[in-house]
Amino acid sequence: MIVEKHKIRHDQPVIKQLDETAINRIAAGEVVERPSSAVKELIENSIDAGAKSVSIDIADGGKTLIRVIDDGCGMTPTDLPLAVSRHATSKLSSDNLFDISTFGFRGEALPSLGAVSKLNIKTKGIETEGAELTIEAGLTSKVKPTALNRGSVIELRDLFYATPARLKFLRTDRTELQEINKIVKSVAIAYPYISFKLRDISDTRDRIIFSAIAESGNLDDALRKRISKVVDSSFVENSCAIIAEREHFRLSGFAALPTFSRGSTNLQHIYINQRPVKDKILIGAIKAAYSDFLAKDRYPAVVLFLECAPHLVDVNVHPSKLEVRFREPGTVRGLVISAIRHALAEAGHRASSTLADSALGAMSMNSAVPNSMYQMNNKKNRSGGFSSDVVIKKSETDQTDSFGTLGFGELETPSSSIANESKDERLSPKFPLGAARGQVHENYIIAQTEDSVVIVDQHAAHERLVYEKLKKEMENNGVKRQVLLIPEVIEMSNPDVERLIVEKDQLLNSGLAIEAFGENAIIVHETPVLLGDFDVKSIILDILDELSNDGESKKLEEELTSILSRKACHGSIRSGRRLNQEEMNALLREMEITPYSGQCNHGRPTYIELKLSDIERLFGRT
């Protein structure tokens, strides 16, 4: 890497006042990063204007045309010239800067757009005539009358023509259109009573990219319909409803079951006072809430609405308004984590219904089997298939170990009342996972309910049961600590020492005993027994990083739960172990009463339920 020598100036630089055009273009660079940014600003203006219908027309990914049409309150001919001047707004006054309840408040959007595109505005107020105004090359035309229904039509042509350097950084038309679609959908979720339509009219085409009618009824029903339309048609039915409050904050929405996870964060929609945001505190809280249920490369799906008084959140942090700053970040983080975990715990053994849909879809694709496949050779070795005696009897001691040896010692041995339940009782709704009917490939339990067949992965299911039991024991009995023969001294800055000492009691609860050792060091006396011989300094430094970034640290807790997870994996029944009917039913009963038992420690499903009606449809019986 070549570093040029710093050049020392010998002339006196002159400070000059920038002209209005340059100022607007600089501001536009912050407000309008790409076509989707322009669409976002215009849609938000429409919502602030009380629109019930918003239509967006796009050409060439928004590079050559963006047109937004709404039926809001519009503007008067007198207000129109003010609307395109900097820092002029009807939404804010000097005495409510910290009480912002609208999308817009800076008065920067329209003048910024006019600085980097050819801008045309047509508008009609509630009781005024229509008016039109154009801005091109920084020059604003005079207001002239126009025929228009109430509302506004704002048209941007040749975006960034005045700043060609920015134009070079735009992606393909397809990519830019996808980003616009994301923005429109994100806003549409939070406003179910407003209709939205996005059209691509490039090259004389008229293709509807997204359309959502205005929903009716109560807000909860309207939100469910809009979320199903925008996020995923099966999202709501595979989610847990969330309603929680803490101090001055209220959280509502839906958190998907862990088995409904995705490979990206595309299905994470977060709103603060109906404003879509990408806040690191909220994103981190969601990640922490699901940390016990998902693999590292999987992401939960959520639609969350956080409500609070406007003065408790600062939305004036970044020109894009996607970042916010909370007055009480710890309260918000704690609310999100506890609300999601409580909802998932209430879900019990539920798993995503889309798993069954995928399985049925795969089966239906392969349902046309050639007749020759049915000419089975009885002399073939079929040991890999179904056992000849599907339910393994207790007497087969050579194949089946005792209940405790199999790993079921971690479970309660089934009571006689459960063991002696009749066939009809086990098929009743009080046993959602039904009655065990057999075991296939010495790994999957087949159970029958009143109207379905349940397939259980015995290792994954028991792993989750053992894991939850170990966590409960650690919670009840505390983390066992070991005294270090030679206490470890770790040097650090004084602010870091003070930051750790504030967390001293919390760290002790997790098995780490520390004290200040002078002004620039701490001394570690005790560590968790579970962690054995580990790099204490590395853990301490990781904890400090988390405290600096998030205000709290889960590093030690994550290390402990990671070990418990491994213990649960090694201590649970393995694939290839035969179970008798009593053991299989015991596993099903324990799953029904254990939180989070619908997925294993890595986020994979522990069972799939196939409805009888779907199975009959596969065989053409319905």
Coordinates of C-alpha atoms in Angstrom, one line a residue:
M1 CA 0.0 0.0 0.0
I2 CA 1.4 3.4 -1.0
V3 CA 0.7 6.3 1.2
E4 CA 1.3 9.7 -0.4
K5 CA 3.2 12.3 1.6
H6 CA 0.9 14.9 3.1
K7 CA 0.8 18.1 1.1
I8 CA 1.3 21.3 3.1
R9 CA -0.5 24.2 1.6
H10 CA 1.3 27.5 1.3
D11 CA -1.6 29.5 0.0
Q12 CA -4.5 30.8 2.2
P13 CA -7.8 28.9 1.4
V14 CA -10.8 31.1 1.0
I15 CA -14.1 30.1 2.6
K16 CA -17.1 30.6 0.2
Q17 CA -20.8 30.3 0.6
L18 CA -22.2 27.5 -1.6
D19 CA -25.0 28.4 -3.9
E20 CA -28.5 26.9 -3.4
T21 CA -28.1 24.4 -6.3
A22 CA -24.9 22.9 -4.7
I23 CA -26.4 22.8 -1.3
N24 CA -29.5 20.9 -2.6
R25 CA -27.3 18.4 -4.5
I26 CA -25.2 17.7 -1.4
A27 CA -28.4 17.2 0.7
A28 CA -29.8 15.0 -2.1
G29 CA -26.7 12.8 -1.8
E30 CA -27.7 12.0 1.8
V31 CA -31.4 11.7 1.4
V32 CA -31.6 10.0 -2.1
E33 CA -29.1 7.2 -2.4
R34 CA -30.9 5.3 -5.2
P35 CA -34.4 5.2 -6.8
S36 CA -35.9 3.3 -3.9
S37 CA -34.9 6.1 -1.6
A38 CA -36.8 8.6 -3.7
V39 CA -39.9 6.2 -3.8
K40 CA -39.7 5.9 0.0
E41 CA -39.7 9.7 0.5
L42 CA -42.6 10.2 -1.8
I43 CA -44.7 7.4 -0.4
E44 CA -44.2 8.7 3.1
N45 CA -45.3 12.2 2.0
S46 CA -48.5 10.6 0.6
I47 CA -49.2 8.8 4.0
D48 CA -48.5 12.0 5.9
A49 CA -51.1 13.7 3.6
G50 CA -53.7 11.2 4.7
A51 CA -53.9 9.2 1.4
K52 CA -56.1 6.2 1.2
S53 CA -54.7 5.1 -2.1
V54 CA -51.1 5.2 -3.4
S55 CA -50.0 4.2 -6.9
I56 CA -46.3 4.1 -8.0
D57 CA -45.3 3.9 -11.7
I58 CA -41.7 3.0 -12.5
A59 CA -39.7 2.9 -15.7
D60 CA -36.2 1.4 -16.1
G61 CA -35.8 0.7 -12.4
G62 CA -36.7 4.2 -11.5
K63 CA -33.8 5.7 -13.4
T64 CA -35.9 7.4 -16.1
L65 CA -39.3 7.7 -14.4
I66 CA -40.8 7.6 -10.9
R67 CA -44.4 8.7 -10.6
V68 CA -46.4 8.6 -7.3
I69 CA -50.1 9.3 -7.3
D70 CA -52.2 9.7 -4.1
D71 CA -55.6 10.9 -3.0
G72 CA -54.3 12.8 0.1
C73 CA -55.1 16.3 1.2
G74 CA -52.9 17.9 -1.5
M75 CA -51.4 21.4 -1.4
T76 CA -52.7 24.9 -2.2
P77 CA -51.2 26.9 -5.0
T78 CA -49.7 29.2 -2.3
D79 CA -48.0 26.3 -0.4
L80 CA -46.6 24.6 -3.5
P81 CA -43.6 26.9 -4.0
L82 CA -42.8 26.6 -0.3
A83 CA -42.9 22.8 -0.5
V84 CA -39.9 22.7 -2.9
S85 CA -37.8 25.1 -0.9
R86 CA -35.4 23.7 1.8
H87 CA -36.6 23.3 5.4
A88 CA -40.2 24.2 4.7
T89 CA -42.7 21.8 6.1
S90 CA -46.3 21.7 7.5
K91 CA -45.4 18.8 9.9
L92 CA -43.1 20.4 12.4
S93 CA -42.6 23.5 14.5
S94 CA -39.8 24.7 16.6
D95 CA -41.5 23.6 19.8
N96 CA -42.1 19.9 18.9
L97 CA -38.8 18.8 17.5
F98 CA -38.7 16.0 20.0
D99 CA -42.3 15.0 19.5
I100 CA -42.2 13.8 15.9
S101 CA -45.2 11.7 14.8
T102 CA -45.0 12.0 11.0
F103 CA -42.7 10.4 8.5
G104 CA -41.4 13.8 7.2
F105 CA -40.3 16.7 9.3
R106 CA -37.1 18.1 7.8
G107 CA -38.5 19.7 4.6
E108 CA -35.7 18.2 2.6
A109 CA -37.2 15.6 0.3
L110 CA -38.8 17.6 -2.5
P111 CA -36.0 20.1 -2.9
S112 CA -33.4 17.3 -2.8
L113 CA -35.3 15.4 -5.5
G114 CA -35.6 18.5 -7.6
A115 CA -31.8 19.0 -7.4
V116 CA -31.0 15.6 -8.9
S117 CA -33.9 15.0 -11.3
K118 CA -36.5 16.7 -13.5
L119 CA -39.3 17.2 -11.0
N120 CA -43.0 17.9 -11.8
I121 CA -45.7 18.3 -9.2
K122 CA -49.4 18.5 -9.7
T123 CA -51.6 18.9 -6.7
K124 CA -55.0 19.9 -5.6
G125 CA -56.0 20.8 -2.0
I126 CA -59.3 20.1 -0.2
E127 CA -61.0 23.3 -1.3
T128 CA -58.6 24.8 -3.8
E129 CA -57.9 24.7 -7.5
G130 CA -55.2 22.4 -9.0
A131 CA -51.7 23.7 -9.3
E132 CA -48.6 22.6 -11.2
L133 CA -44.9 23.3 -10.7
T134 CA -41.7 22.1 -12.4
I135 CA -38.0 22.0 -11.3
E136 CA -35.3 21.4 -13.8
A137 CA -31.5 22.1 -13.6
G138 CA -32.1 23.9 -10.3
L139 CA -34.6 26.3 -11.9
T140 CA -38.2 26.4 -10.5
S141 CA -41.0 27.3 -12.8
K142 CA -43.9 29.5 -11.8
V143 CA -47.0 27.8 -10.5
K144 CA -49.7 27.3 -13.1
P145 CA -53.3 25.9 -12.9
T146 CA -54.0 22.4 -13.8
A147 CA -57.0 20.0 -13.9
L148 CA -56.7 17.3 -11.2
N149 CA -58.8 15.5 -8.6
R150 CA -57.9 16.0 -5.0
G151 CA -54.4 14.7 -4.1
S152 CA -51.0 14.9 -5.7
V153 CA -49.1 13.5 -8.7
I154 CA -45.3 13.8 -8.3
E155 CA -43.2 12.8 -11.2
L156 CA -39.4 12.4 -11.3
R157 CA -37.7 11.9 -14.6
D158 CA -34.0 11.2 -15.3
L159 CA -33.0 10.6 -11.7
F160 CA -29.4 11.7 -11.0
Y161 CA -29.0 13.3 -14.5
A162 CA -27.5 16.3 -12.6
T163 CA -25.1 14.1 -10.7
P164 CA -23.8 11.5 -13.2
A165 CA -21.2 10.1 -10.7
R166 CA -24.1 8.8 -8.6
L167 CA -25.8 7.4 -11.6
K168 CA -22.8 5.2 -12.3
F169 CA -23.1 3.5 -8.9
L170 CA -26.7 2.3 -9.6
R171 CA -27.3 -1.4 -10.2
T172 CA -29.3 -3.0 -13.0
D173 CA -32.9 -2.0 -13.7
R174 CA -34.0 -5.3 -12.3
T175 CA -32.1 -4.9 -9.0
E176 CA -33.3 -1.3 -8.5
L177 CA -36.9 -2.4 -9.2
Q178 CA -36.5 -5.2 -6.6
E179 CA -35.3 -2.6 -4.0
I180 CA -38.3 -0.4 -4.8
N181 CA -40.6 -3.4 -4.4
K182 CA -39.1 -4.1 -1.0
I183 CA -39.7 -0.5 0.2
V184 CA -43.3 -0.4 -1.0
K185 CA -44.1 -3.7 0.7
S186 CA -42.4 -2.7 3.9
V187 CA -44.5 0.5 4.2
A188 CA -47.6 -1.4 3.1
I189 CA -47.4 -3.8 6.0
A190 CA -47.8 -1.1 8.6
Y191 CA -50.7 0.6 6.8
P192 CA -53.4 -2.0 6.0
Y193 CA -56.1 0.5 5.5
I194 CA -54.3 2.1 2.5
S195 CA -54.2 0.5 -0.9
F196 CA -50.9 0.3 -2.8
K197 CA -50.1 -0.5 -6.4
L198 CA -46.6 -0.7 -8.0
R199 CA -46.4 -0.9 -11.8
D200 CA -43.4 -1.3 -14.2
I201 CA -44.2 0.7 -17.3
S202 CA -40.8 0.4 -19.0
D203 CA -40.9 0.1 -22.8
T204 CA -44.7 0.6 -23.0
R205 CA -45.2 -2.4 -20.7
D206 CA -47.8 -2.1 -17.9
R207 CA -46.8 -4.9 -15.5
I208 CA -48.2 -4.9 -12.0
I209 CA -45.3 -5.8 -9.6
F210 CA -47.3 -5.5 -6.4
S211 CA -50.8 -4.7 -5.5
A212 CA -52.7 -4.6 -2.1
I213 CA -56.2 -3.5 -1.6
A214 CA -57.2 -1.5 1.4
E215 CA -58.3 -3.9 4.1
S216 CA -61.4 -3.5 6.3
G217 CA -62.5 -4.6 9.7
N218 CA -60.7 -4.3 13.0
L219 CA -56.9 -3.6 13.0
D220 CA -55.9 -7.1 14.1
D221 CA -57.7 -8.8 11.2
A222 CA -56.6 -6.1 8.7
L223 CA -53.0 -6.6 9.8
R224 CA -53.2 -10.4 9.5
K225 CA -54.6 -10.1 6.0
R226 CA -52.0 -7.5 4.9
I227 CA -49.1 -9.5 6.4
S228 CA -50.2 -12.7 4.7
K229 CA -50.4 -10.8 1.4
V230 CA -47.0 -9.1 1.7
V231 CA -44.7 -11.3 3.8
D232 CA -45.8 -14.9 3.1
S233 CA -49.2 -16.5 2.8
S234 CA -48.3 -19.0 5.5
F235 CA -46.4 -16.7 7.8
V236 CA -49.3 -15.8 10.2
E237 CA -50.4 -19.5 10.7
N238 CA -46.8 -20.4 11.4
S239 CA -46.2 -17.6 13.9
C240 CA -46.9 -16.7 17.5
A241 CA -48.9 -13.6 18.2
I242 CA -47.0 -11.1 20.4
I243 CA -48.5 -8.5 22.8
A244 CA -46.3 -7.3 25.6
E245 CA -45.7 -4.1 27.5
R246 CA -42.8 -2.8 29.6
E247 CA -42.8 0.6 31.2
H248 CA -43.5 3.1 28.4
F249 CA -43.2 0.7 25.5
R250 CA -45.7 -1.7 23.9
L251 CA -44.7 -4.5 21.5
S252 CA -47.1 -6.3 19.2
G253 CA -46.9 -8.4 16.0
F254 CA -45.9 -11.9 15.1
A255 CA -42.7 -14.0 15.6
A256 CA -42.4 -17.1 13.4
L257 CA -41.7 -20.5 14.7
P258 CA -38.0 -21.4 14.5
T259 CA -38.8 -24.1 11.9
F260 CA -40.1 -21.3 9.6
S261 CA -36.6 -19.7 9.5
R262 CA -35.0 -18.4 6.3
G263 CA -31.5 -18.0 4.9
S264 CA -31.5 -14.2 5.1
T265 CA -33.2 -11.4 7.0
N266 CA -35.6 -10.6 4.2
L267 CA -38.6 -11.6 6.3
Q268 CA -37.7 -9.4 9.3
H269 CA -39.9 -6.3 9.4
I270 CA -39.6 -4.0 12.3
Y271 CA -41.6 -0.8 12.9
I272 CA -41.4 2.0 15.5
N273 CA -44.6 4.0 15.7
Q274 CA -45.4 2.6 12.2
R275 CA -42.1 3.7 10.8
P276 CA -40.0 0.9 9.2
V277 CA -36.6 0.8 10.7
K278 CA -33.4 -1.3 10.7
D279 CA -32.2 -0.6 14.2
K280 CA -29.2 -2.6 15.5
I281 CA -30.6 -2.8 19.0
L282 CA -33.9 -4.4 17.8
I283 CA -32.1 -6.7 15.3
G284 CA -29.7 -7.8 18.0
A285 CA -32.6 -8.5 20.4
I286 CA -34.4 -10.6 17.8
K287 CA -31.2 -12.6 17.2
A288 CA -30.7 -13.1 21.0
A289 CA -34.3 -14.2 21.4
Y290 CA -33.9 -17.0 18.8
S291 CA -30.3 -17.8 19.7
D292 CA -31.3 -21.1 21.4
F293 CA -33.3 -22.3 18.5
L294 CA -31.5 -21.5 15.2
A295 CA -28.3 -22.5 13.5
K296 CA -25.8 -19.7 12.8
D297 CA -26.8 -19.4 9.1
R298 CA -30.6 -19.2 9.7
Y299 CA -32.6 -16.1 10.4
P300 CA -36.0 -15.8 12.1
A301 CA -39.1 -14.2 10.4
V302 CA -40.8 -11.5 12.4
V303 CA -43.2 -8.6 12.0
L304 CA -42.9 -6.4 15.1
F305 CA -44.5 -3.1 15.9
L306 CA -43.0 -1.1 18.8
E307 CA -45.1 1.8 20.1
C308 CA -43.9 4.5 22.4
A309 CA -44.3 8.2 23.0
P310 CA -42.4 10.1 20.3
H311 CA -40.0 11.8 22.8
L312 CA -38.7 8.4 23.9
V313 CA -37.1 7.7 20.4
D314 CA -35.0 9.9 18.3
V315 CA -35.7 9.4 14.6
N316 CA -33.5 12.3 13.5
V317 CA -30.3 10.3 13.6
H318 CA -29.7 9.6 9.9
P319 CA -31.1 11.2 6.7
S320 CA -32.7 7.9 5.7
K321 CA -34.6 7.7 9.0
L322 CA -34.0 4.0 9.1
E323 CA -31.7 4.3 12.2
V324 CA -33.1 5.5 15.5
R325 CA -31.8 6.1 19.1
F326 CA -33.8 5.1 22.1
R327 CA -33.8 6.9 25.4
E328 CA -34.1 3.5 27.2
P329 CA -32.3 1.0 25.0
G330 CA -32.0 -1.6 27.7
T331 CA -35.7 -1.6 28.4
V332 CA -36.5 -2.0 24.7
R333 CA -34.0 -4.9 24.2
G334 CA -35.3 -6.7 27.3
L335 CA -38.9 -6.3 26.1
V336 CA -38.2 -7.8 22.7
I337 CA -36.2 -10.8 24.0
S338 CA -38.7 -11.7 26.8
A339 CA -41.8 -11.2 24.6
I340 CA -40.5 -13.4 21.8
R341 CA -39.2 -16.2 24.1
H342 CA -42.4 -16.2 26.1
A343 CA -44.5 -16.5 22.9
L344 CA -42.3 -19.4 21.6
A345 CA -42.5 -21.1 25.0
E346 CA -46.3 -20.8 24.8
A347 CA -46.2 -22.5 21.4
G348 CA -44.9 -25.6 23.1
H349 CA -44.3 -28.4 20.6
R350 CA -45.7 -26.5 17.6
A351 CA -43.7 -26.8 14.4
S352 CA -44.1 -25.1 11.0
S353 CA -47.0 -26.5 8.9
T354 CA -45.0 -25.7 5.8
L355 CA -42.8 -28.7 6.6
A356 CA -45.7 -31.0 5.9
D357 CA -46.6 -29.0 2.8
S358 CA -43.1 -29.5 1.5
A359 CA -43.1 -33.2 2.3
L360 CA -46.5 -33.7 0.6
G361 CA -45.4 -31.7 -2.4
A362 CA -42.3 -33.9 -2.8
M363 CA -44.5 -37.1 -2.5
S364 CA -47.0 -35.9 -5.0
M365 CA -44.2 -35.1 -7.5
N366 CA -43.0 -38.7 -7.2
S367 CA -46.5 -40.3 -7.0
A368 CA -46.4 -41.7 -10.6
V369 CA -44.3 -44.9 -10.0
P370 CA -43.9 -47.3 -12.8
N371 CA -45.6 -50.7 -12.5
S372 CA -42.3 -52.4 -12.6
M373 CA -41.4 -50.9 -9.3
Y374 CA -44.0 -53.0 -7.7
Q375 CA -42.5 -56.3 -8.8
M376 CA -40.6 -56.7 -5.6
N377 CA -37.9 -59.3 -5.2
N378 CA -38.7 -61.1 -1.9
K379 CA -35.2 -62.5 -1.8
K380 CA -33.7 -59.0 -1.6
N381 CA -32.3 -57.8 1.7
R382 CA -34.7 -55.2 3.0
S383 CA -33.0 -54.6 6.4
G384 CA -32.9 -50.8 5.7
G385 CA -36.7 -50.5 5.5
F386 CA -39.5 -51.1 7.9
S387 CA -38.9 -53.6 10.6
S388 CA -41.0 -56.8 10.2
D389 CA -42.2 -56.2 13.7
V390 CA -42.7 -52.5 13.7
V391 CA -43.3 -52.2 17.5
I392 CA -40.3 -53.7 19.2
K393 CA -41.2 -55.7 22.3
K394 CA -39.5 -55.5 25.6
S395 CA -38.4 -59.1 25.4
E396 CA -36.0 -58.3 22.5
T397 CA -33.2 -57.4 24.9
D398 CA -30.5 -58.0 22.3
Q399 CA -31.8 -55.1 20.3
T400 CA -33.4 -52.9 22.9
D401 CA -31.7 -51.4 25.9
S402 CA -33.4 -50.4 29.1
F403 CA -35.4 -47.2 29.3
G404 CA -32.7 -45.4 31.2
T405 CA -29.8 -46.7 29.1
L406 CA -31.5 -45.4 26.0
G407 CA -31.2 -41.9 27.4
F408 CA -34.8 -41.8 28.6
G409 CA -33.4 -41.5 32.1
E410 CA -33.6 -37.8 31.5
L411 CA -37.4 -38.1 31.0
E412 CA -40.0 -39.1 33.5
T413 CA -40.8 -42.7 33.2
P414 CA -44.4 -42.9 31.9
S415 CA -46.9 -43.3 34.7
S416 CA -49.2 -46.3 34.7
S417 CA -52.1 -44.0 33.8
I418 CA -50.4 -42.9 30.6
A419 CA -49.1 -46.4 29.8
N420 CA -52.5 -47.9 30.2
E421 CA -54.4 -45.2 28.2
S422 CA -56.7 -46.9 25.7
K423 CA -56.4 -46.4 22.0
D424 CA -59.2 -43.9 21.9
E425 CA -57.9 -41.9 24.7
R426 CA -54.5 -41.6 23.1
L427 CA -56.1 -40.3 19.9
S428 CA -58.0 -37.6 21.8
P429 CA -57.1 -33.9 21.6
K430 CA -55.4 -34.0 25.0
F431 CA -52.6 -35.9 23.3
P432 CA -51.8 -33.6 20.3
L433 CA -49.0 -35.9 19.1
G434 CA -51.2 -39.0 19.3
A435 CA -50.3 -42.6 20.0
A436 CA -47.1 -44.3 18.8
R437 CA -47.8 -46.9 16.2
G438 CA -44.3 -48.0 15.3
Q439 CA -40.7 -47.1 14.5
V440 CA -39.1 -47.0 11.0
H441 CA -35.4 -47.1 10.1
E442 CA -34.8 -47.2 13.9
N443 CA -34.9 -43.4 13.9
Y444 CA -38.4 -42.2 13.2
I445 CA -41.5 -42.7 15.4
I446 CA -44.8 -43.0 13.6
A447 CA -47.7 -41.8 15.7
Q448 CA -51.5 -41.5 14.9
T449 CA -53.9 -38.8 16.0
E450 CA -57.6 -38.4 15.3
D451 CA -57.0 -36.8 11.9
S452 CA -53.3 -37.1 11.1
V453 CA -50.1 -39.0 11.1
V454 CA -47.1 -37.7 13.0
I455 CA -43.5 -38.5 12.2
V456 CA -41.0 -37.8 15.0
D457 CA -37.2 -37.7 14.7
Q458 CA -36.4 -39.5 17.9
H459 CA -32.8 -38.1 18.3
A460 CA -33.8 -34.5 17.5
A461 CA -36.8 -34.6 19.8
H462 CA -35.0 -36.2 22.8
E463 CA -32.0 -33.8 22.3
R464 CA -34.3 -30.8 22.8
L465 CA -36.0 -32.4 25.9
V466 CA -32.6 -33.2 27.5
Y467 CA -31.4 -29.7 26.7
E468 CA -34.4 -28.0 28.3
K469 CA -34.0 -30.2 31.4
L470 CA -30.3 -29.2 31.7
K471 CA -31.1 -25.5 31.3
K472 CA -33.8 -25.8 34.0
E473 CA -31.4 -27.5 36.4
M474 CA -28.8 -24.7 35.8
E475 CA -31.4 -22.0 36.3
N476 CA -32.7 -23.6 39.6
N477 CA -29.4 -24.6 41.1
G478 CA -27.1 -21.9 39.7
V479 CA -23.9 -22.2 37.8
K480 CA -21.3 -24.3 39.7
R481 CA -18.0 -22.4 40.1
Q482 CA -14.4 -23.6 40.5
V483 CA -11.8 -21.6 42.4
L484 CA -8.7 -21.0 40.4
L485 CA -5.5 -22.2 42.0
I486 CA -3.7 -19.1 40.6
P487 CA -6.1 -16.2 40.1
E488 CA -5.8 -14.6 36.7
V489 CA -5.0 -10.9 36.4
I490 CA -6.1 -9.2 33.2
E491 CA -4.9 -5.7 32.4
M492 CA -7.2 -3.2 30.7
S493 CA -8.1 0.5 30.6
N494 CA -9.7 2.1 33.6
P495 CA -13.1 2.6 31.8
D496 CA -13.1 -1.1 30.9
V497 CA -12.5 -2.0 34.5
E498 CA -15.4 0.2 35.6
R499 CA -17.6 -1.2 32.9
L500 CA -16.9 -4.8 34.1
I501 CA -17.3 -4.1 37.8
V502 CA -20.8 -2.7 37.1
E503 CA -21.7 -6.2 35.7
K504 CA -19.9 -8.0 38.6
D505 CA -23.1 -9.5 40.1
Q506 CA -24.5 -10.6 36.7
L507 CA -21.2 -12.3 35.8
L508 CA -21.2 -14.0 39.2
N509 CA -24.6 -15.5 38.4
S510 CA -23.0 -17.0 35.3
G511 CA -20.1 -18.5 37.3
L512 CA -17.4 -15.8 36.8
A513 CA -16.1 -14.1 40.0
I514 CA -14.1 -10.9 39.4
E515 CA -12.8 -8.0 41.3
A516 CA -11.0 -4.8 40.5
F517 CA -7.2 -5.2 40.8
G518 CA -5.9 -1.6 40.9
E519 CA -7.1 1.0 38.4
N520 CA -6.1 -0.8 35.2
A521 CA -6.7 -4.5 35.8
I522 CA -9.2 -7.0 37.1
I523 CA -8.6 -10.3 38.8
V524 CA -10.6 -13.5 38.2
H525 CA -11.0 -15.8 41.2
E526 CA -13.6 -18.3 40.0
T527 CA -14.8 -19.6 36.7
P528 CA -17.8 -21.9 35.7
V529 CA -17.1 -25.6 36.1
L530 CA -18.9 -26.3 32.9
L531 CA -16.3 -24.4 30.8
G532 CA -13.4 -26.4 32.3
D533 CA -10.0 -25.2 31.3
F534 CA -10.6 -22.2 28.9
D535 CA -9.0 -18.9 27.8
V536 CA -10.3 -16.6 30.5
K537 CA -8.8 -13.5 29.0
S538 CA -10.4 -14.1 25.7
I539 CA -13.8 -14.5 27.2
I540 CA -13.4 -11.3 29.3
L541 CA -12.4 -9.3 26.2
D542 CA -15.3 -10.7 24.2
I543 CA -17.6 -9.6 27.1
L544 CA -16.2 -6.1 27.0
D545 CA -16.8 -5.9 23.3
E546 CA -20.4 -6.8 23.7
L547 CA -20.9 -4.4 26.6
S548 CA -19.4 -1.6 24.5
N549 CA -21.6 -2.4 21.5
D550 CA -24.9 -3.6 23.0
G551 CA -24.8 -2.4 26.6
E552 CA -25.0 -5.9 27.8
S553 CA -23.2 -9.2 27.3
K554 CA -24.5 -12.7 26.6
K555 CA -21.1 -14.2 25.8
L556 CA -20.8 -16.2 29.0
E557 CA -24.4 -17.4 28.8
E558 CA -23.9 -18.4 25.2
E559 CA -20.7 -20.4 26.1
L560 CA -22.6 -22.2 28.9
T561 CA -25.7 -23.0 26.8
S562 CA -23.4 -24.2 23.9
I563 CA -21.9 -26.8 26.3
L564 CA -25.3 -27.8 27.6
S565 CA -26.4 -28.2 23.9
R566 CA -23.4 -30.5 23.2
K567 CA -24.1 -32.5 26.4
A568 CA -27.8 -32.9 25.3
C569 CA -26.7 -34.0 21.9
H570 CA -24.4 -36.7 23.3
G571 CA -26.8 -37.7 26.1
S572 CA -29.9 -38.2 24.0
I573 CA -31.0 -41.4 22.3
R574 CA -29.2 -41.9 19.0
S575 CA -30.4 -42.8 15.5
G576 CA -30.4 -46.5 15.1
R577 CA -31.7 -47.3 18.5
R578 CA -34.9 -49.4 18.7
L579 CA -37.6 -48.3 21.1
N580 CA -40.6 -50.2 22.4
Q581 CA -44.1 -48.7 22.3
E582 CA -44.0 -47.5 25.9
E583 CA -40.8 -45.6 25.4
M584 CA -42.1 -44.0 22.2
N585 CA -45.3 -42.9 23.9
A586 CA -43.2 -41.5 26.8
L587 CA -41.2 -39.4 24.4
L588 CA -44.4 -38.0 22.7
R589 CA -46.0 -37.1 26.1
E590 CA -42.8 -35.3 27.2
M591 CA -42.7 -33.4 24.0
E592 CA -46.2 -32.2 24.5
I593 CA -45.4 -30.5 27.9
T594 CA -41.9 -29.2 27.1
P595 CA -41.4 -25.7 25.7
Y596 CA -39.7 -25.4 22.3
S597 CA -39.9 -29.1 21.6
G598 CA -41.0 -28.5 18.0
Q599 CA -37.4 -28.0 17.0
C600 CA -34.0 -29.3 18.0
N601 CA -31.2 -27.2 19.4
H602 CA -30.1 -26.4 15.8
G603 CA -33.5 -25.2 14.6
R604 CA -34.4 -28.4 12.7
P605 CA -37.9 -29.8 13.2
T606 CA -38.4 -32.6 15.6
Y607 CA -41.6 -33.8 13.9
I608 CA -43.8 -33.4 10.9
E609 CA -47.6 -33.8 11.0
L610 CA -49.4 -35.0 7.8
K611 CA -53.2 -34.5 7.9
L612 CA -55.2 -37.5 6.9
S613 CA -57.1 -35.4 4.3
D614 CA -53.9 -34.6 2.6
I615 CA -52.7 -38.2 2.5
E616 CA -56.1 -39.3 1.1
R617 CA -55.7 -36.6 -1.6
L618 CA -52.3 -38.0 -2.5
F619 CA -54.0 -41.4 -3.2
G620 CA -56.8 -39.8 -5.1
R621 CA -59.4 -40.7 -2.5
T622 CA -60.9 -37.2 -2.3

